[in-house]
Short mmCIF file of C-alpha atoms in Angstrom, two decimals:
data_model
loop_
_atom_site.label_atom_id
_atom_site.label_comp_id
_atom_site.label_asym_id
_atom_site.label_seq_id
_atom_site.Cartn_x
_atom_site.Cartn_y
_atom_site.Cartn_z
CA UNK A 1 15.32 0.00 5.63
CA UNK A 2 17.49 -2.93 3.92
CA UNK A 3 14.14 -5.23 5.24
CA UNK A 4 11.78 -3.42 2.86
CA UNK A 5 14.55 -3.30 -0.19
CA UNK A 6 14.80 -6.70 -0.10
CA UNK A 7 11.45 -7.12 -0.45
CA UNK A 8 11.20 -4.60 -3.48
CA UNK A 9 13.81 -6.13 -4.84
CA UNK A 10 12.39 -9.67 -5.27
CA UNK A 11 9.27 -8.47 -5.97
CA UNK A 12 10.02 -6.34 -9.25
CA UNK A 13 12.09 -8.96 -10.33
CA UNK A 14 9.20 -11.63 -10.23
CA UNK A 15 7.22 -9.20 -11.55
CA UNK A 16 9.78 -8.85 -14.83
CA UNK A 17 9.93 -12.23 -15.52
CA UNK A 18 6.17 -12.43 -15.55
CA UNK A 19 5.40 -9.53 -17.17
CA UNK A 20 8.44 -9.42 -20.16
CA UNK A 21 9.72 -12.62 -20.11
CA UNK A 22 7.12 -15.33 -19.54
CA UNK A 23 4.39 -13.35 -21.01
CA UNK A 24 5.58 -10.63 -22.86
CA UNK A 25 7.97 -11.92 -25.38
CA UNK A 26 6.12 -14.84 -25.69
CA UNK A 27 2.70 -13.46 -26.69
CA UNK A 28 4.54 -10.76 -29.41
CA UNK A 29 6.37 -13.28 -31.40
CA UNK A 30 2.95 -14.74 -31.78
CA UNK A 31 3.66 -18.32 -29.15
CA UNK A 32 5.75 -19.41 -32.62
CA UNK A 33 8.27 -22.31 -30.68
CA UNK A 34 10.82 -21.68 -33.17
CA UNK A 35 11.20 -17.87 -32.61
CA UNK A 36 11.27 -17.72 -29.27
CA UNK A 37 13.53 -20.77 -28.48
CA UNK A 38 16.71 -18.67 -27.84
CA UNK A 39 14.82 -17.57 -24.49
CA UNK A 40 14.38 -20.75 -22.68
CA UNK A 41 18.13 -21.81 -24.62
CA UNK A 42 19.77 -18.56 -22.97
CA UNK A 43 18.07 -19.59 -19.86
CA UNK A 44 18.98 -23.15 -19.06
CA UNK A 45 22.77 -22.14 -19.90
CA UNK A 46 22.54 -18.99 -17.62
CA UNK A 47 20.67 -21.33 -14.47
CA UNK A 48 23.62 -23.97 -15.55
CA UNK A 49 26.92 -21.45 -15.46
CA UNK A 50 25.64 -19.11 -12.80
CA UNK A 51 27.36 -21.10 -9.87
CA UNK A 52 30.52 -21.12 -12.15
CA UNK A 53 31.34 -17.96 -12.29
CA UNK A 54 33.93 -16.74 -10.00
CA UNK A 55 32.95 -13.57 -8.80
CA UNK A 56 30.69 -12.55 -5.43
CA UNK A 57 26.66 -12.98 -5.78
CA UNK A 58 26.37 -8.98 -5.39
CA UNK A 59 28.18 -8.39 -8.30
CA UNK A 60 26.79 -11.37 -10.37
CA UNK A 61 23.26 -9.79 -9.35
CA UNK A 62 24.38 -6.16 -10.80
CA UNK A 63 26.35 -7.81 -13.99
CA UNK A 64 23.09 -9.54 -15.03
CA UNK A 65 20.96 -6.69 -14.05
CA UNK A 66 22.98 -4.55 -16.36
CA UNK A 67 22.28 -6.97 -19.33
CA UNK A 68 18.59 -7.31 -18.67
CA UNK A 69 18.33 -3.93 -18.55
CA UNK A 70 20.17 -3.43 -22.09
CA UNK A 71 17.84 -6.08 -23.38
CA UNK A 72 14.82 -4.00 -21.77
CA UNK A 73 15.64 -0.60 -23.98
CA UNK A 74 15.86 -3.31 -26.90
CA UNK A 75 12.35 -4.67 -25.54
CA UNK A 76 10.49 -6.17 -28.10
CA UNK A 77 12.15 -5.47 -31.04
CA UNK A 78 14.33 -9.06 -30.03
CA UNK A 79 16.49 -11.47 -32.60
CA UNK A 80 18.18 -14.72 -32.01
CA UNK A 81 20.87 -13.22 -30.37
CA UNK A 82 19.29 -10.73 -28.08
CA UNK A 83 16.69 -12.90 -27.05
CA UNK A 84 19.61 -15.64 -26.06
CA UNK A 85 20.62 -12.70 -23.98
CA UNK A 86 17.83 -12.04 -22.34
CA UNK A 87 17.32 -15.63 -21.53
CA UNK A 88 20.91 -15.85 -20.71
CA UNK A 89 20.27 -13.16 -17.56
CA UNK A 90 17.55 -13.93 -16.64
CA UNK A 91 18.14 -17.62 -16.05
CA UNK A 92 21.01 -16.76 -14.27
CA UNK A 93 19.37 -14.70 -11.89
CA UNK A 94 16.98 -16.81 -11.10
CA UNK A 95 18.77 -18.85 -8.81
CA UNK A 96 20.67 -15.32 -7.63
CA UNK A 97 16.88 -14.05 -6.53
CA UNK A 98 15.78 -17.28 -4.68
CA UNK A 99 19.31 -17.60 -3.25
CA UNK A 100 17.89 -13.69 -1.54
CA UNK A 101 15.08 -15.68 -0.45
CA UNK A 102 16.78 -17.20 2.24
CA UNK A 103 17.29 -13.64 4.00
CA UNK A 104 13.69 -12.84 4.54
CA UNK A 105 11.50 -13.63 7.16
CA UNK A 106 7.93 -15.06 7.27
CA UNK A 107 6.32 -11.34 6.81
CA UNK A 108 9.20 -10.49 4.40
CA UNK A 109 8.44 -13.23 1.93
CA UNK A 110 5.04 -12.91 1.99
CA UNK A 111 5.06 -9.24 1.49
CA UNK A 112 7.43 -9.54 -1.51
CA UNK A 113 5.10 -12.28 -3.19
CA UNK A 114 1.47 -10.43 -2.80
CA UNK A 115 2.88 -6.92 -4.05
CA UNK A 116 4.52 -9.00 -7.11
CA UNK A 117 1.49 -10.75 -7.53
CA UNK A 118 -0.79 -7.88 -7.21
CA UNK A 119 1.25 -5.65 -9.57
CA UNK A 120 1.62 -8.09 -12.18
CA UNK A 121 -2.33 -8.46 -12.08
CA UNK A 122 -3.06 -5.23 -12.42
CA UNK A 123 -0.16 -4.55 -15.13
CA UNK A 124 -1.55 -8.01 -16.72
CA UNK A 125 -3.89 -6.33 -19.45
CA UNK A 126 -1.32 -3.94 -20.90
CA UNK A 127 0.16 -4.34 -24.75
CA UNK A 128 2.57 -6.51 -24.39
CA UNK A 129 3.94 -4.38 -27.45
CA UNK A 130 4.38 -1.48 -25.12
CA UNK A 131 5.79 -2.94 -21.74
CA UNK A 132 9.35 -1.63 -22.81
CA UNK A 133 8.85 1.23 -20.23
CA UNK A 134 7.70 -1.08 -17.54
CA UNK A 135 10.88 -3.49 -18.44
CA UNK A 136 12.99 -0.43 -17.69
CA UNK A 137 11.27 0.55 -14.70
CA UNK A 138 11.16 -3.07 -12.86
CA UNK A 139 15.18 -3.49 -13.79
CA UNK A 140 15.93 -0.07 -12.61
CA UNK A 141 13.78 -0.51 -9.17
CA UNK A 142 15.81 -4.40 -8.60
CA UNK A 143 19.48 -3.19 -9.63
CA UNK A 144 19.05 -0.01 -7.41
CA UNK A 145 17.50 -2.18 -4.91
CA UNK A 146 20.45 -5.04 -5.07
CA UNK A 147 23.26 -2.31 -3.80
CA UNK A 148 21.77 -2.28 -0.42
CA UNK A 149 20.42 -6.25 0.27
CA UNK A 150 21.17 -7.38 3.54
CA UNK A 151 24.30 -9.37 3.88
CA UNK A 152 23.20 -11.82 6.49
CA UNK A 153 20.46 -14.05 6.92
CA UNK A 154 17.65 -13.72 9.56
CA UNK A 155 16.74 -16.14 12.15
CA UNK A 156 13.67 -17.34 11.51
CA UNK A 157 11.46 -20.18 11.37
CA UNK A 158 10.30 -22.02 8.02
CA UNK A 159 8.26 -25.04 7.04
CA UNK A 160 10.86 -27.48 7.27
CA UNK A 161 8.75 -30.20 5.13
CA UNK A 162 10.76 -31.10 1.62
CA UNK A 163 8.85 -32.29 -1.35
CA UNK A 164 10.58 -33.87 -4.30
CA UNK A 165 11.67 -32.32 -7.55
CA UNK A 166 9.32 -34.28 -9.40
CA UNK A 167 6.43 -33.41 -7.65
CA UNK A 168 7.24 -29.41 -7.95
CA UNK A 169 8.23 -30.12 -11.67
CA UNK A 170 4.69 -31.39 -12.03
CA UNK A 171 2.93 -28.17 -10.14
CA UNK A 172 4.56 -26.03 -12.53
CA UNK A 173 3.70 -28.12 -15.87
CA UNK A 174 0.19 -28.27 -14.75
CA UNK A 175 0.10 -24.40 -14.05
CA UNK A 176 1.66 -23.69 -17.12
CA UNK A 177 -0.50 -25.53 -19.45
CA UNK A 178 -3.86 -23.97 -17.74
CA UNK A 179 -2.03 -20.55 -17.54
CA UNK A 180 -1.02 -20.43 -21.15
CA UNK A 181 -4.29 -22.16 -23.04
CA UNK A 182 -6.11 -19.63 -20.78
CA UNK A 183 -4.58 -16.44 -21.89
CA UNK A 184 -4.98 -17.75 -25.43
CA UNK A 185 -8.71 -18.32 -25.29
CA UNK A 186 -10.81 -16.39 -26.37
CA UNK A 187 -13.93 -17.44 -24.67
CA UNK A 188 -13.17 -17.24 -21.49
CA UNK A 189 -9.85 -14.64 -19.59
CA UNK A 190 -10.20 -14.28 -16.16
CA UNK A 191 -7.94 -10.99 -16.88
CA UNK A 192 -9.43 -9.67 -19.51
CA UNK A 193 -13.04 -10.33 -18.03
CA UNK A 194 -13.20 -7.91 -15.04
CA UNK A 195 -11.99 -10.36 -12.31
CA UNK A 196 -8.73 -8.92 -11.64
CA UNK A 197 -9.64 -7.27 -8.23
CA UNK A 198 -10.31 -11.00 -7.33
CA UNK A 199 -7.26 -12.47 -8.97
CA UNK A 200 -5.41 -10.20 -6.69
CA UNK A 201 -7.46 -11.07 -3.91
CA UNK A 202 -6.49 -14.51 -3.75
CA UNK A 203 -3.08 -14.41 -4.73
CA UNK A 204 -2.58 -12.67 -1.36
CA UNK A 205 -4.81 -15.37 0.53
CA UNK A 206 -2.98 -18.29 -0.83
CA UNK A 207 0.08 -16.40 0.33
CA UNK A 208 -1.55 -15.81 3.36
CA UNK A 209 -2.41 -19.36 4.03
CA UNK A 210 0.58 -20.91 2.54
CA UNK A 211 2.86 -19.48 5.12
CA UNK A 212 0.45 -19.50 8.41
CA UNK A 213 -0.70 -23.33 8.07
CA UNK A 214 1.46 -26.19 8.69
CA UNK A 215 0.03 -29.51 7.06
CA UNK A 216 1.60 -33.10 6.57
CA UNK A 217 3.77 -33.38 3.36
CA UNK A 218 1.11 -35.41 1.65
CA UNK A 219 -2.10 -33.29 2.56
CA UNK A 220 -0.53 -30.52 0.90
CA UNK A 221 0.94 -32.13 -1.93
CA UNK A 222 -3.08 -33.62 -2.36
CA UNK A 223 -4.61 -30.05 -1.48
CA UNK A 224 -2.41 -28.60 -4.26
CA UNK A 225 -3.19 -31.28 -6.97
CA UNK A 226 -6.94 -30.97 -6.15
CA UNK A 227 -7.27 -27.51 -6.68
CA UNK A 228 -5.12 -28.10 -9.84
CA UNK A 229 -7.91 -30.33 -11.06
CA UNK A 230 -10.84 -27.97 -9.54
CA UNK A 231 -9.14 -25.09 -11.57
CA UNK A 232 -9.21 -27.41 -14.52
CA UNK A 233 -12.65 -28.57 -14.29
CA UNK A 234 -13.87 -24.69 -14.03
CA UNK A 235 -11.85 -23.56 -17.31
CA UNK A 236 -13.61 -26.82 -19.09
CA UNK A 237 -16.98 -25.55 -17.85
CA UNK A 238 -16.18 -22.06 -18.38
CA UNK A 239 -16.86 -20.63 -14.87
CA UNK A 240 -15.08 -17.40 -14.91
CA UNK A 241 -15.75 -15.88 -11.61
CA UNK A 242 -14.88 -19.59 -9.87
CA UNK A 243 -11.80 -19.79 -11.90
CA UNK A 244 -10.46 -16.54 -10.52
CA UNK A 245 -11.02 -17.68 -6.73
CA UNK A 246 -9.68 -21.47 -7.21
CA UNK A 247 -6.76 -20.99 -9.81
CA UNK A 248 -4.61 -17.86 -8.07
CA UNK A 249 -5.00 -19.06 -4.68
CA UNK A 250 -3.19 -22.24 -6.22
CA UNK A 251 -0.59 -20.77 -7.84
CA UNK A 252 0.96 -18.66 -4.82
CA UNK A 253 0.08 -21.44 -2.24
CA UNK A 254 2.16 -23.70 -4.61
CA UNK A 255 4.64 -20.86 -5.07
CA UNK A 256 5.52 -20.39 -1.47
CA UNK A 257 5.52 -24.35 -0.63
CA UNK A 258 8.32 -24.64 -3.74
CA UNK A 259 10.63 -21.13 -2.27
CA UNK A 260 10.10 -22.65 1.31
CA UNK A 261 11.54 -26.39 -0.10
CA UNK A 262 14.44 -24.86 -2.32
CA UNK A 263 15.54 -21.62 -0.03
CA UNK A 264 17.05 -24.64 2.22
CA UNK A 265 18.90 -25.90 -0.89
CA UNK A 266 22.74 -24.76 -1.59
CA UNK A 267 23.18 -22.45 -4.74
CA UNK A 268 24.16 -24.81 -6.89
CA UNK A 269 21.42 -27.28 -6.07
CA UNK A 270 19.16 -24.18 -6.40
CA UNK A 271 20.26 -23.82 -10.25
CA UNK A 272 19.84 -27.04 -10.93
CA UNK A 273 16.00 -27.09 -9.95
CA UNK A 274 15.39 -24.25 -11.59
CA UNK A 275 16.22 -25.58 -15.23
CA UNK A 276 13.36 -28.38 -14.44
CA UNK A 277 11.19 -25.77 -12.59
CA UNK A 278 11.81 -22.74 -13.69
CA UNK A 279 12.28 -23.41 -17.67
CA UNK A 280 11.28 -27.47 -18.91
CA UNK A 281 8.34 -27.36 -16.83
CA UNK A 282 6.99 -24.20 -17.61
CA UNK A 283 7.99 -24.50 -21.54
CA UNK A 284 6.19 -28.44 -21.55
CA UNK A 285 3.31 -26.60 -20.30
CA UNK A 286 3.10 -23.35 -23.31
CA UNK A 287 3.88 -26.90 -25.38
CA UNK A 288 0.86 -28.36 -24.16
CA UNK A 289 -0.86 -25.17 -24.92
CA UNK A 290 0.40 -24.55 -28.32
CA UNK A 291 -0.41 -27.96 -29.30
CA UNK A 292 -4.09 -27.51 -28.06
CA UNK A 293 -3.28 -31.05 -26.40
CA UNK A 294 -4.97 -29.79 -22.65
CA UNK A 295 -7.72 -32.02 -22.69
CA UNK A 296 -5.26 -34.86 -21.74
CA UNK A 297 -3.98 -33.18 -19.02
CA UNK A 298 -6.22 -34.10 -16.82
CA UNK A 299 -5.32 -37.34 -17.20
CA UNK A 300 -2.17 -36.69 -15.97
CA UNK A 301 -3.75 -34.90 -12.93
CA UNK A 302 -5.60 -37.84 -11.69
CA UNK A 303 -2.83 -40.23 -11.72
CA UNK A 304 -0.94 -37.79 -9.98
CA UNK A 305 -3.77 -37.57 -7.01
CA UNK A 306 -4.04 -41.31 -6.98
CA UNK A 307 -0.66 -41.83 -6.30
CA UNK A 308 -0.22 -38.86 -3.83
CA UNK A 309 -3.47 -40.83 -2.06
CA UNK A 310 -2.16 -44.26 -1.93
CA UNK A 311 1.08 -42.63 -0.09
CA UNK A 312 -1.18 -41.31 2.13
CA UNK A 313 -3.10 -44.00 3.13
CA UNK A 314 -0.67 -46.86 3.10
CA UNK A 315 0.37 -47.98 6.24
CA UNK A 316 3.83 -46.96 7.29
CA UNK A 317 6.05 -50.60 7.33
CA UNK A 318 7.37 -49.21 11.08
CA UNK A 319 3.64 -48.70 12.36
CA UNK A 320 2.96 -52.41 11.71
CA UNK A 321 2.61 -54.76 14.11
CA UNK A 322 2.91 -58.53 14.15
CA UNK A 323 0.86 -60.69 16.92
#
């Protein structure tokens, strides 16, 4: 029974912090920078202090819990303040949730990530005016849930392949700035167009495949940047139905490769990545957005690829041979 809480309780969580805070907040105070600043503010200082404060994880998880769901009865009637204090919790449980992670197994995780990913498809088109109710429901559902999490970890067997910061930092940016200039357009929403049974659809088969096949470092790192660009090339052409294959198959396989690098890391390590990841990356990218400044990210994307291929294919110094 504590098996399938843990999975509902990383699930609703994901699902809040797409649903209200990525998405929800931002879209009602109109994408205006200033206005919504306290947000990403509130949560670099919560990721930053988390591993600071001196009390057990449980109870951090409840504490922060407790304030998000205050904030979600205020939800989205937010000022300065209670936005900071939304930010503020939910950066700091960031690290808490991923920190979880590391007690799932192979089915667990993948479970947890295809019924967030599903719900927050289907719960995708709704007012973001009126999610209050949903706000309350996902809080209630994680802090109910975090009483009765598992104290140890499994034993199980992960990809054990790490990628760099910099390279994760860059998945997120580049999903980020297609994510948010796509919501915003008007002339083409893989949401609002009637693809969402296949949006689903492949968020569960890049899960799928993300956790059953084991590639080189590279290969992966390439796959994922060239279905970045494919996704990219299909918004600029305006294929719809192609966009909704390519695009969430992308962002979960990405998604699981990050949790499977950073679930090794030690808490405090896991707080620092996820002010680059979870909060400069993703607000570069609604930048990017905002500033209608996606054509050039492409450009970005290719140099990326190039480099990724000219690790690939230069020989290793060790595998050379002198006559």
């Amino acid at each position: 029974m504590q098996r399938l809480i843990l999975i509902f309780f990383i699930a609703s969580e994901l699902c809040y912090y797409l649903l209200i805070a990525q998405t929800g907040v931002v879209e009602y105070f109109s994408s205006n920078l200033f206005l919504i600043a306290p947000l990403p503010i509130g949560g670099i200082i919560g990721s930053i202090l988390v591993s600071y404060i001196k009390i057990d994880n449980k109870n951090k998880i409840s504490l922060f819990l407790i304030i998000q769901l205050i904030m979600s009865f205020i939800y989205p009637n937010f000022n300065f303040i209670t936005l900071f204090i939304l930010g503020f919790a939910v950066g700091s449980l960031a690290p808490l949730i991923i920190n979880e992670v590391k007690k799932t197994t192979f089915l667990e995780l993948g479970l947890a990530l295809s019924l967030s990913y599903v719900t927050g498809t289907m719960l995708f088109n709704y007012d973001v005016s009126q999610r209050g109710f949903i706000a309350i429901i996902l809080t209630t559902i994680t802090l109910i849930a975090s009483r009765f999490l598992p104290s140890k970890d499994e034993e199980k067997e992960f990809d054990t392949i790490n990628h760099s910061l910099l390279i994760m930092i860059l998945w997120v940016f580049l999903d980020s700035a297609l994510f948010e200039s796509l919501s915003r357009d008007l002339t083409i929403s893989i949401w609002r167009d009637g693809f969402s049974f296949e949006i689903a659809l492949f968020h569960v088969i890049g899960v799928i495949c993300a956790l059953s096949f084991k590639i080189e470092k590279n290969q992966k790192e390439l796959m994922i940047l060239t279905l970045f660009a494919l996704s990219y090339l299909f918004y600029f052409l305006r294929e719809g139905f192609i966009l909704s294959i390519i695009y969430p198959f992308v962002i979960s396989y990405y998604n699981v490769v990050i949790l499977q690098t950073i679930r090794k890391k030690d808490f405090r390590t896991i707080s620092f990545y996820m002010i680059f990841i979870g909060w400069m990356a993703s607000g570069g990218g609604l930048f990017i957005a905002l500033a209608n400044l996606i054509l050039f990210v492409p450009i970005t994307l290719l140099f990326a690829i190039f480099r990724v291929m000219t690790k690939e294919y230069l020989p290793n110094s060790k595998e050379i041979k002198y006559v």
